Coordinates of C-alpha atoms and ligand atoms in Angstrom, one line a residue:
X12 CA -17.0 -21.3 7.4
X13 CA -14.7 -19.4 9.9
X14 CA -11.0 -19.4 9.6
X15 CA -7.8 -19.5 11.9
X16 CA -5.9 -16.2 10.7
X17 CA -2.9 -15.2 11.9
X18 CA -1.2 -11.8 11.6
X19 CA 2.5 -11.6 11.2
X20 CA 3.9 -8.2 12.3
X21 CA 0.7 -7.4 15.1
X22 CA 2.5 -5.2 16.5
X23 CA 3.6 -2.8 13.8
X24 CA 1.8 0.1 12.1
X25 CA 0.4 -2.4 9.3
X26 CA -0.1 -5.0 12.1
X27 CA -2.2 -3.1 14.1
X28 CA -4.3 -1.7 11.3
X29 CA -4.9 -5.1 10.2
X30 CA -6.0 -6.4 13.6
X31 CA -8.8 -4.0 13.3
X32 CA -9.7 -4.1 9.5
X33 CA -10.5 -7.7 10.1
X34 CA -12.9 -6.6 13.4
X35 CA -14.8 -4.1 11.4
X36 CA -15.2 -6.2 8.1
X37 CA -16.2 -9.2 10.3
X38 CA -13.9 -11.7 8.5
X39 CA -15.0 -15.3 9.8
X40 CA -12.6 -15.6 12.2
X41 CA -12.6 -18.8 14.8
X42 CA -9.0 -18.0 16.2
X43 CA -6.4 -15.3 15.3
X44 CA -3.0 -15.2 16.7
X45 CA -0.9 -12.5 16.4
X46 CA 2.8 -13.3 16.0
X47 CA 5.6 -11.1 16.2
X48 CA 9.4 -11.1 17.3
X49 CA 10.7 -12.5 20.6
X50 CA 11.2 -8.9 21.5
X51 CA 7.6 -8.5 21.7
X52 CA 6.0 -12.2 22.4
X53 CA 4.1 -12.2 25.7
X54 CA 2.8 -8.5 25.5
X55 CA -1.1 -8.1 24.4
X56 CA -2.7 -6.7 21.0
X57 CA -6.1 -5.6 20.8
X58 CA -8.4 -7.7 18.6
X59 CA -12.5 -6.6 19.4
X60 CA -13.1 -7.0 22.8
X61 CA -10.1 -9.1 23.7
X62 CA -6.7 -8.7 24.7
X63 CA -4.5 -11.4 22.2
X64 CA -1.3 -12.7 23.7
X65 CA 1.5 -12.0 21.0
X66 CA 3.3 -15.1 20.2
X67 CA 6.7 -15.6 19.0
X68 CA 6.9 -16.4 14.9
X69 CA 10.1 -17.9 15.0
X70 CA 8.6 -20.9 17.3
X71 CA 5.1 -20.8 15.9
X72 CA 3.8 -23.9 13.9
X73 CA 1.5 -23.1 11.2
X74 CA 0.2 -26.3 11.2
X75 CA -4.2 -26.0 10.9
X76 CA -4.1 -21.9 10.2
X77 CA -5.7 -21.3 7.3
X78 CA -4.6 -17.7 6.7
X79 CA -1.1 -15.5 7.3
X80 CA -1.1 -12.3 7.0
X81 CA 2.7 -11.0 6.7
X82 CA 3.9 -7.3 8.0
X83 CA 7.2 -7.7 9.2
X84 CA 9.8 -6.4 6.6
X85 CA 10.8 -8.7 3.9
X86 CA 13.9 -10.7 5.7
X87 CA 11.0 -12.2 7.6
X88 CA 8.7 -13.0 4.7
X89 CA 11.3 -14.4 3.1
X90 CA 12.4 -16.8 5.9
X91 CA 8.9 -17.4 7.5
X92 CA 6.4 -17.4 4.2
X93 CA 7.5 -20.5 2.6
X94 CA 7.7 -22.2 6.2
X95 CA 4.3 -21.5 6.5
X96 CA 2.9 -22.2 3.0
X97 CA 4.4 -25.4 3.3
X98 CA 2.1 -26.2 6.1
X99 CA -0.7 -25.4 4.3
X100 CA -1.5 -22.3 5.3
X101 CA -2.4 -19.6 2.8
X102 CA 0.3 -16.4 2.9
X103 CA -1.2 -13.3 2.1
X104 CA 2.4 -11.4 2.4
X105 CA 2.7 -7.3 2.4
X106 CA 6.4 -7.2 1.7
X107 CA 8.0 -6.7 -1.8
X108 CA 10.0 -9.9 -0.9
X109 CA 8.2 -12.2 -3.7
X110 CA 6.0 -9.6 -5.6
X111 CA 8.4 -9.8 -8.9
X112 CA 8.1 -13.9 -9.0
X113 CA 6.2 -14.8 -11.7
X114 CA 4.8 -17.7 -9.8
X115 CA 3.4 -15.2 -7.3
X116 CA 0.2 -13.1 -8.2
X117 CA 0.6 -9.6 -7.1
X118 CA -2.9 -8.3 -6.6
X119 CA -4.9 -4.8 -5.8
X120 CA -8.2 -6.1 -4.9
X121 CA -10.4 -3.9 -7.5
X122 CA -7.8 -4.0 -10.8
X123 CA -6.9 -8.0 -11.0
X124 CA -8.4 -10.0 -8.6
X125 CA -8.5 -12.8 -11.5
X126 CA -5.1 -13.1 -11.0
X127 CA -5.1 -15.0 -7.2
X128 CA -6.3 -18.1 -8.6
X129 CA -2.1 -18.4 -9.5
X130 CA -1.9 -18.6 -5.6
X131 CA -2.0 -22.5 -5.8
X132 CA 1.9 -22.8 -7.3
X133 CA 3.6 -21.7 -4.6
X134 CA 0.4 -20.8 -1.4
X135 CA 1.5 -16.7 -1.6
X136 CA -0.4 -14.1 -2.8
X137 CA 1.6 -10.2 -2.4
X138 CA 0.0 -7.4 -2.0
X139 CA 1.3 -4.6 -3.8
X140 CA 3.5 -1.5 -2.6
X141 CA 1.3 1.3 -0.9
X142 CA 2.2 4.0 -3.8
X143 CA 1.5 1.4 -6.6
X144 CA -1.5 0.8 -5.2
X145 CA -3.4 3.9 -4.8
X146 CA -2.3 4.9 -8.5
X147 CA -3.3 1.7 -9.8
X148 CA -7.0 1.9 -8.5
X149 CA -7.3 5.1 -10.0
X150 CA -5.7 4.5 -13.2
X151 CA -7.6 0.7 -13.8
X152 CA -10.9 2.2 -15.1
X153 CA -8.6 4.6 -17.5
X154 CA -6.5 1.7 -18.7
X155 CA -9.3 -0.2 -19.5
X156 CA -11.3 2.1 -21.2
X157 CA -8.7 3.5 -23.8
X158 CA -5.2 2.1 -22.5
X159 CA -2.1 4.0 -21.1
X160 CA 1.3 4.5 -22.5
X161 CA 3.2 6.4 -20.1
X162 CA 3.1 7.5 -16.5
X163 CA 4.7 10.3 -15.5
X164 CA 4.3 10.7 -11.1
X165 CA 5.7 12.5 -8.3
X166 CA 4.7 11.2 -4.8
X167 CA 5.0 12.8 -1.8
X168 CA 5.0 9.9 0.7
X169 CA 4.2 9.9 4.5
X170 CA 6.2 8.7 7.2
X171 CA 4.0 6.1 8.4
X172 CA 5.2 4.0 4.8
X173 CA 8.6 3.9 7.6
X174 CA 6.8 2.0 10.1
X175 CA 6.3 3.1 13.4
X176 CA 9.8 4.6 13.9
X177 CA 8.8 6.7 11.2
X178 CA 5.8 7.9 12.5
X179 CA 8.3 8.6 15.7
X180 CA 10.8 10.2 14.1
X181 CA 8.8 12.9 12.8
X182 CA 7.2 13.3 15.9
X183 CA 10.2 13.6 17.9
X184 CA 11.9 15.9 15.5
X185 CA 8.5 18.3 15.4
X186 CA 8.8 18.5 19.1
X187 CA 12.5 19.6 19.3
X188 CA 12.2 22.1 17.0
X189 CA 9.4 23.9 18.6
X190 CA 11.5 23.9 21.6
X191 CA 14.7 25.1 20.5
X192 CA 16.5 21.9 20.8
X193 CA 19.2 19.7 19.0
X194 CA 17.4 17.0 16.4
X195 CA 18.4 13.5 16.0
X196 CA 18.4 11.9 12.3
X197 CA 17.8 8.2 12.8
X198 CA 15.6 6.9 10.6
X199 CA 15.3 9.2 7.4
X200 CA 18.0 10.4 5.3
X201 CA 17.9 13.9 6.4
X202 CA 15.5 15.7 8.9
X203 CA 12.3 15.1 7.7
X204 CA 10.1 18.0 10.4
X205 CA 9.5 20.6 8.6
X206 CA 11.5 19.6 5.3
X207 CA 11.1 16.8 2.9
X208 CA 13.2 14.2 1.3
X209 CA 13.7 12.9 -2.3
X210 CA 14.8 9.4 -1.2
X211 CA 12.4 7.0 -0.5
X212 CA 14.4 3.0 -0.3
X213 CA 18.2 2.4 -1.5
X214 CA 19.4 3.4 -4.4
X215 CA 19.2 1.6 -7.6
X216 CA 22.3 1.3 -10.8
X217 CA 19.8 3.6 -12.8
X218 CA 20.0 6.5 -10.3
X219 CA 15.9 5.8 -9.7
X220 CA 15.4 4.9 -5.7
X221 CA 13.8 1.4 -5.0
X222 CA 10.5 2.9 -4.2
X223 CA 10.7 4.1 -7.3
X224 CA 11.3 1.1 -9.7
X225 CA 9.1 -0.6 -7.5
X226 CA 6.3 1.6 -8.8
X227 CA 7.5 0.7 -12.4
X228 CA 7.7 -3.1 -11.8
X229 CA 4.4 -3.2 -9.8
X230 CA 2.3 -1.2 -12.5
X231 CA 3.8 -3.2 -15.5
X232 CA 3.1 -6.8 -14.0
X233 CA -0.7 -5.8 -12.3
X234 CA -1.6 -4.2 -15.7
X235 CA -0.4 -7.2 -17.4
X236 CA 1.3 -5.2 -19.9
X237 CA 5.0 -4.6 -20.1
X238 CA 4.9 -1.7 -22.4
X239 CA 3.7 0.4 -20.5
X240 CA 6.4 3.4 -19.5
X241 CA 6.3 4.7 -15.6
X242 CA 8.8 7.1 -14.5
X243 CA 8.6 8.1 -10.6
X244 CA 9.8 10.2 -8.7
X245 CA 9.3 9.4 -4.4
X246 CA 9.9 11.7 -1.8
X247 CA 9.6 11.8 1.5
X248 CA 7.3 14.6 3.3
X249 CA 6.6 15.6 6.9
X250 CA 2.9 13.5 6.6
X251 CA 2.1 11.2 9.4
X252 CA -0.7 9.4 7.1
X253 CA -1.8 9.2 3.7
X254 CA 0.4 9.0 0.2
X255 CA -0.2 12.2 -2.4
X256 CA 0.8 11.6 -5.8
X257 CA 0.7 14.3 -8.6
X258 CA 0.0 11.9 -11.7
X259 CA 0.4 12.6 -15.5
X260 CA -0.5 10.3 -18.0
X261 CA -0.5 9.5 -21.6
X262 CA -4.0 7.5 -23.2
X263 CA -3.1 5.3 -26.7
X264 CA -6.2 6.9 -28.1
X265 CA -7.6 10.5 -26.6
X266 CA -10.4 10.6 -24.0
X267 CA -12.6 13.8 -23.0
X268 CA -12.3 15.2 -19.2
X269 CA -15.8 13.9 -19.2
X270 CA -15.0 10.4 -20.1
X271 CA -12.8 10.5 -17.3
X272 CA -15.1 12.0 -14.6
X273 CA -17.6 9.5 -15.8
X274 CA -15.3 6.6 -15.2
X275 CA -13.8 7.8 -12.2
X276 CA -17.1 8.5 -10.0
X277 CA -18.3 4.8 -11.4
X278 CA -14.7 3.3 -10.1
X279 CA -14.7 0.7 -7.1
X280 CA -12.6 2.3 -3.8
X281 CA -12.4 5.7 -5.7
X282 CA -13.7 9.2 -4.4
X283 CA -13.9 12.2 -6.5
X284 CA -13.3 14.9 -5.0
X285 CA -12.5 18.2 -7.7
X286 CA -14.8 20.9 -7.0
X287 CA -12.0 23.6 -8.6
X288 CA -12.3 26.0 -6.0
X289 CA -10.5 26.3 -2.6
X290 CA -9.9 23.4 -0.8
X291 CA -12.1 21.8 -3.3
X292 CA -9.7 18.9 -3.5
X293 CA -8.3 15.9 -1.5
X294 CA -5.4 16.4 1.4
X295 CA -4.2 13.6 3.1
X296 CA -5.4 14.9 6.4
X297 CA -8.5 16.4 5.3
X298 CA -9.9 13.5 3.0
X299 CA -7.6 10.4 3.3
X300 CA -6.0 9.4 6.2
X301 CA -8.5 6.5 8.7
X302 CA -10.5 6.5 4.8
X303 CA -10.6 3.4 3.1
X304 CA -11.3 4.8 -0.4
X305 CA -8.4 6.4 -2.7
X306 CA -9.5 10.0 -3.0
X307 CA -8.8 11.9 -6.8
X308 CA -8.8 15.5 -7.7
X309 CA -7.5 18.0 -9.8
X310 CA -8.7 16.0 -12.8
X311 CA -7.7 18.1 -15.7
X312 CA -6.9 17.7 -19.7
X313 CA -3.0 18.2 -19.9
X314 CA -2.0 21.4 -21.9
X315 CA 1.4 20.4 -22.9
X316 CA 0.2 16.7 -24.7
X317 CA -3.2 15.9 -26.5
X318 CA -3.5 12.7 -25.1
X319 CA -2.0 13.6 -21.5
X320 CA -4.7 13.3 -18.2
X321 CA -3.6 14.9 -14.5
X322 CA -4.9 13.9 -11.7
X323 CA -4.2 13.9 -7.7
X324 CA -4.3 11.0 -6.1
X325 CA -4.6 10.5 -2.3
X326 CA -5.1 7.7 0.1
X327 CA -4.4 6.0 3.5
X328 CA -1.0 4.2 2.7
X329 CA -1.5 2.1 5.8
X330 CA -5.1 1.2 5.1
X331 CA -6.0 0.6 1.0
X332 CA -1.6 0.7 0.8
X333 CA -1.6 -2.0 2.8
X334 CA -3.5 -3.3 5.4
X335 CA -7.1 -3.2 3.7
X336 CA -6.1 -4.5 0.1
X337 CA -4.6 -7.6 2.5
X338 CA -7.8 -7.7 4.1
X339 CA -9.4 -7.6 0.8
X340 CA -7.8 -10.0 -1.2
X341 CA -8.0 -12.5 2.0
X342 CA -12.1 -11.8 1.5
X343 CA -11.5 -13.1 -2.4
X344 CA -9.8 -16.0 -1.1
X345 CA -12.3 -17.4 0.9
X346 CA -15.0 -16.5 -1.0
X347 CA -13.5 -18.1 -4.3
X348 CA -11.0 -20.5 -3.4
X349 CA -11.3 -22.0 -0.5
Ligands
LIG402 P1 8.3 -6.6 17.2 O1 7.3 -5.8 18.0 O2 8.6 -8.0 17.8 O3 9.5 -5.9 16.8 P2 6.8 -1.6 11.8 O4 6.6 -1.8 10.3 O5 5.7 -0.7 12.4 O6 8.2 -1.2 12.2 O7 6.5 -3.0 12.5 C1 7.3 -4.2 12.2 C2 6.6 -5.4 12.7 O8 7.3 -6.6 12.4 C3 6.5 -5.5 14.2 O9 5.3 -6.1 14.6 C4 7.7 -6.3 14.6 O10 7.5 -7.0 15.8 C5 7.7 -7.3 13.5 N1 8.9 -8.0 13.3 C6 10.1 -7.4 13.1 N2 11.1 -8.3 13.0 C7 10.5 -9.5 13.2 C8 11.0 -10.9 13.3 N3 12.3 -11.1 13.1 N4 10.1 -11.8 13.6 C9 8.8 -11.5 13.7 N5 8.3 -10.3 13.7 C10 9.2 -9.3 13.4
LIG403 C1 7.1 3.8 2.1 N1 6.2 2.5 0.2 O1 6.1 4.6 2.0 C2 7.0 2.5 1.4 C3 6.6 1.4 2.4 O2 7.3 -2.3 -0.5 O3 5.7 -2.5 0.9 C4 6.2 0.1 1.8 C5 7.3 -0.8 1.3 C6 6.7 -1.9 0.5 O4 8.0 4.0 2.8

């Protein structure tokens, strides 16, 4: 069977990416449209061979396409996901808009995939945040082998997780520096060239950042299992692609280094990469960024907690953070469902 897809957001960072996910898988397509705002409709997106006329969302009728795939911010989603699940078109939506619904399953494609059959209740599936994600594969084989308690992580989050005026902004800022000039802060909080930035979303009561809680929220509900303790810290760094996160954990029952190694190099979408010598590790430009996999390192047995594991995880926020794990659960969907 081929499908009608169409990609909400084609002309964003995510939007883009997806565009050319679904080439290179070969997802059955027999039409895509890309959709985006009235700003953009008329202008032309790449998809294989073809320039794509970008149409205008707010006018579209989803009437006969079987798939969405939503990338436009979550005021969108929210306005324009139901509109088109109510035609019967299948949302697979990137935004945290509905991702804490209990009627919506929140999937990474390698950790709970069981979990889209729920997509029938309401015709959305949400993909997860980018820095959720990449932990998540990495910690799923962990978590099912001996179960985790705690999460302790630090990210260090690229600017590309802003969008294109993100990946902009650090540009522009790079370029006035190196030429003696006067820097604009638009889109950050503070100058992000050369400097980084321990805000990552709005602040919440609890004095955690959004990006953070989301990380808490996100794990507990994929993982099925509300006890288990995350505490992030996001920040923002001078990276045009690729998420790092510095991750400490806490195992109910010990596991050797070994054990994890093992389970690690076995794991779906997971590269290990810890050699313990220079550069013997993953960097987001060396390893992760235009990489589909989520790259691990620095595995080591923590000194300060018997049952404590470190690792350093890396990946493409754009591609497995977003784009790809949409890609991928739209794959499950037509292969199991419809
Ligand atoms: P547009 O080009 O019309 O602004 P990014 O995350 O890189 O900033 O991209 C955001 C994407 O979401 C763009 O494709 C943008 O399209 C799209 N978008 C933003 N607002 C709307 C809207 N109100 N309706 C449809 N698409 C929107
Ligand atoms: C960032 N994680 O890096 C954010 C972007 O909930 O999908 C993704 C926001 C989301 O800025």
């Amino acid at each position: 069977a081929q499908y009608k897809v169409a990609v909400v957001g084609a002309t964003g960072a995510v939007g883009d990416t997806l565009l050319s996910i679904l080439a290179e898988r070969q997802f059955p397509i027999s039409e895509l449209v890309p959709l985006a705002s009235e700003r953009s409709a008329g202008s032309r997106v790449a998809f294989k061979e073809k320039q794509l006329l970008v149409q205008n969302l707010d006018t579209y009728d989803f009437t006969g396409t079987d798939i969405a795939l939503f990338s436009a911010g979550g005021s969108v989603s929210a306005k324009y996901a139901p509109r088109a699940a109510a035609a019967g078109c299948v949302v697979v939506d990137n935004t945290s808009h509905f991702r804490y619904d209990d009627d919506i399953p929140l999937i990474v494609s390698e950790v709970n995939p069981h979990a889209i059959a729920g997509y029938t209740k309401r015709g959305i599936i949400a993909n997860p945040n980018c820095s959720t994600m990449q932990m998540l594969v990495a910690l799923a084989p962990i978590q099912r082998e001996v179960g985790i308690t705690r999460i302790n992580v630090a990210t260090y989050q690229s600017v590309s997780g802003a969008g294109r005026s993100g990946l902009e902004e650090l540009g522009k800022q790079t370029a006035d520096m190196l030429n003696f000039r006067e820097l604009s802060v638009k889109k950050f909080q503070a100058q992000i060239a050369f400097n980084l930035i321990p805000q990552i979303d709005d602040f919440q009561p609890n004095g955690y950042t959004k990006e953070e809680m989301k990380m808490v929220w996100e794990t507990q509900k994929i993982f099925e299992d509300l006890s288990i303790q995350v505490n992030p810290t996001a920040v923002r760094v001078p990276v045009f692609y690729g998420h790092s996160e510095a991750v400490h954990l806490e195992t109910k029952s010990p596991i050797s280094i070994e054990r994890v190694f093992e389970l690690l190099r076995q794991a779906p979408g997971v590269t290990v990469v810890d050699e313990r010598k220079p550069g013997g590790y993953p960097t987001p430009v060396t390893h992760a960024a235009g990489k589909d996999d989520v790259f691990v390192g620095r595995i080591r047995q923590d000194i300060s907690h018997p049952n404590g594991i470190d690792l350093w995880v890396v990946s493409d926020n754009i591609r497995k953070g977003a784009a790809l794990n949409a890609v991928q659960i739209a794959e499950i969907l037509i292969r199991d469902y419809l």
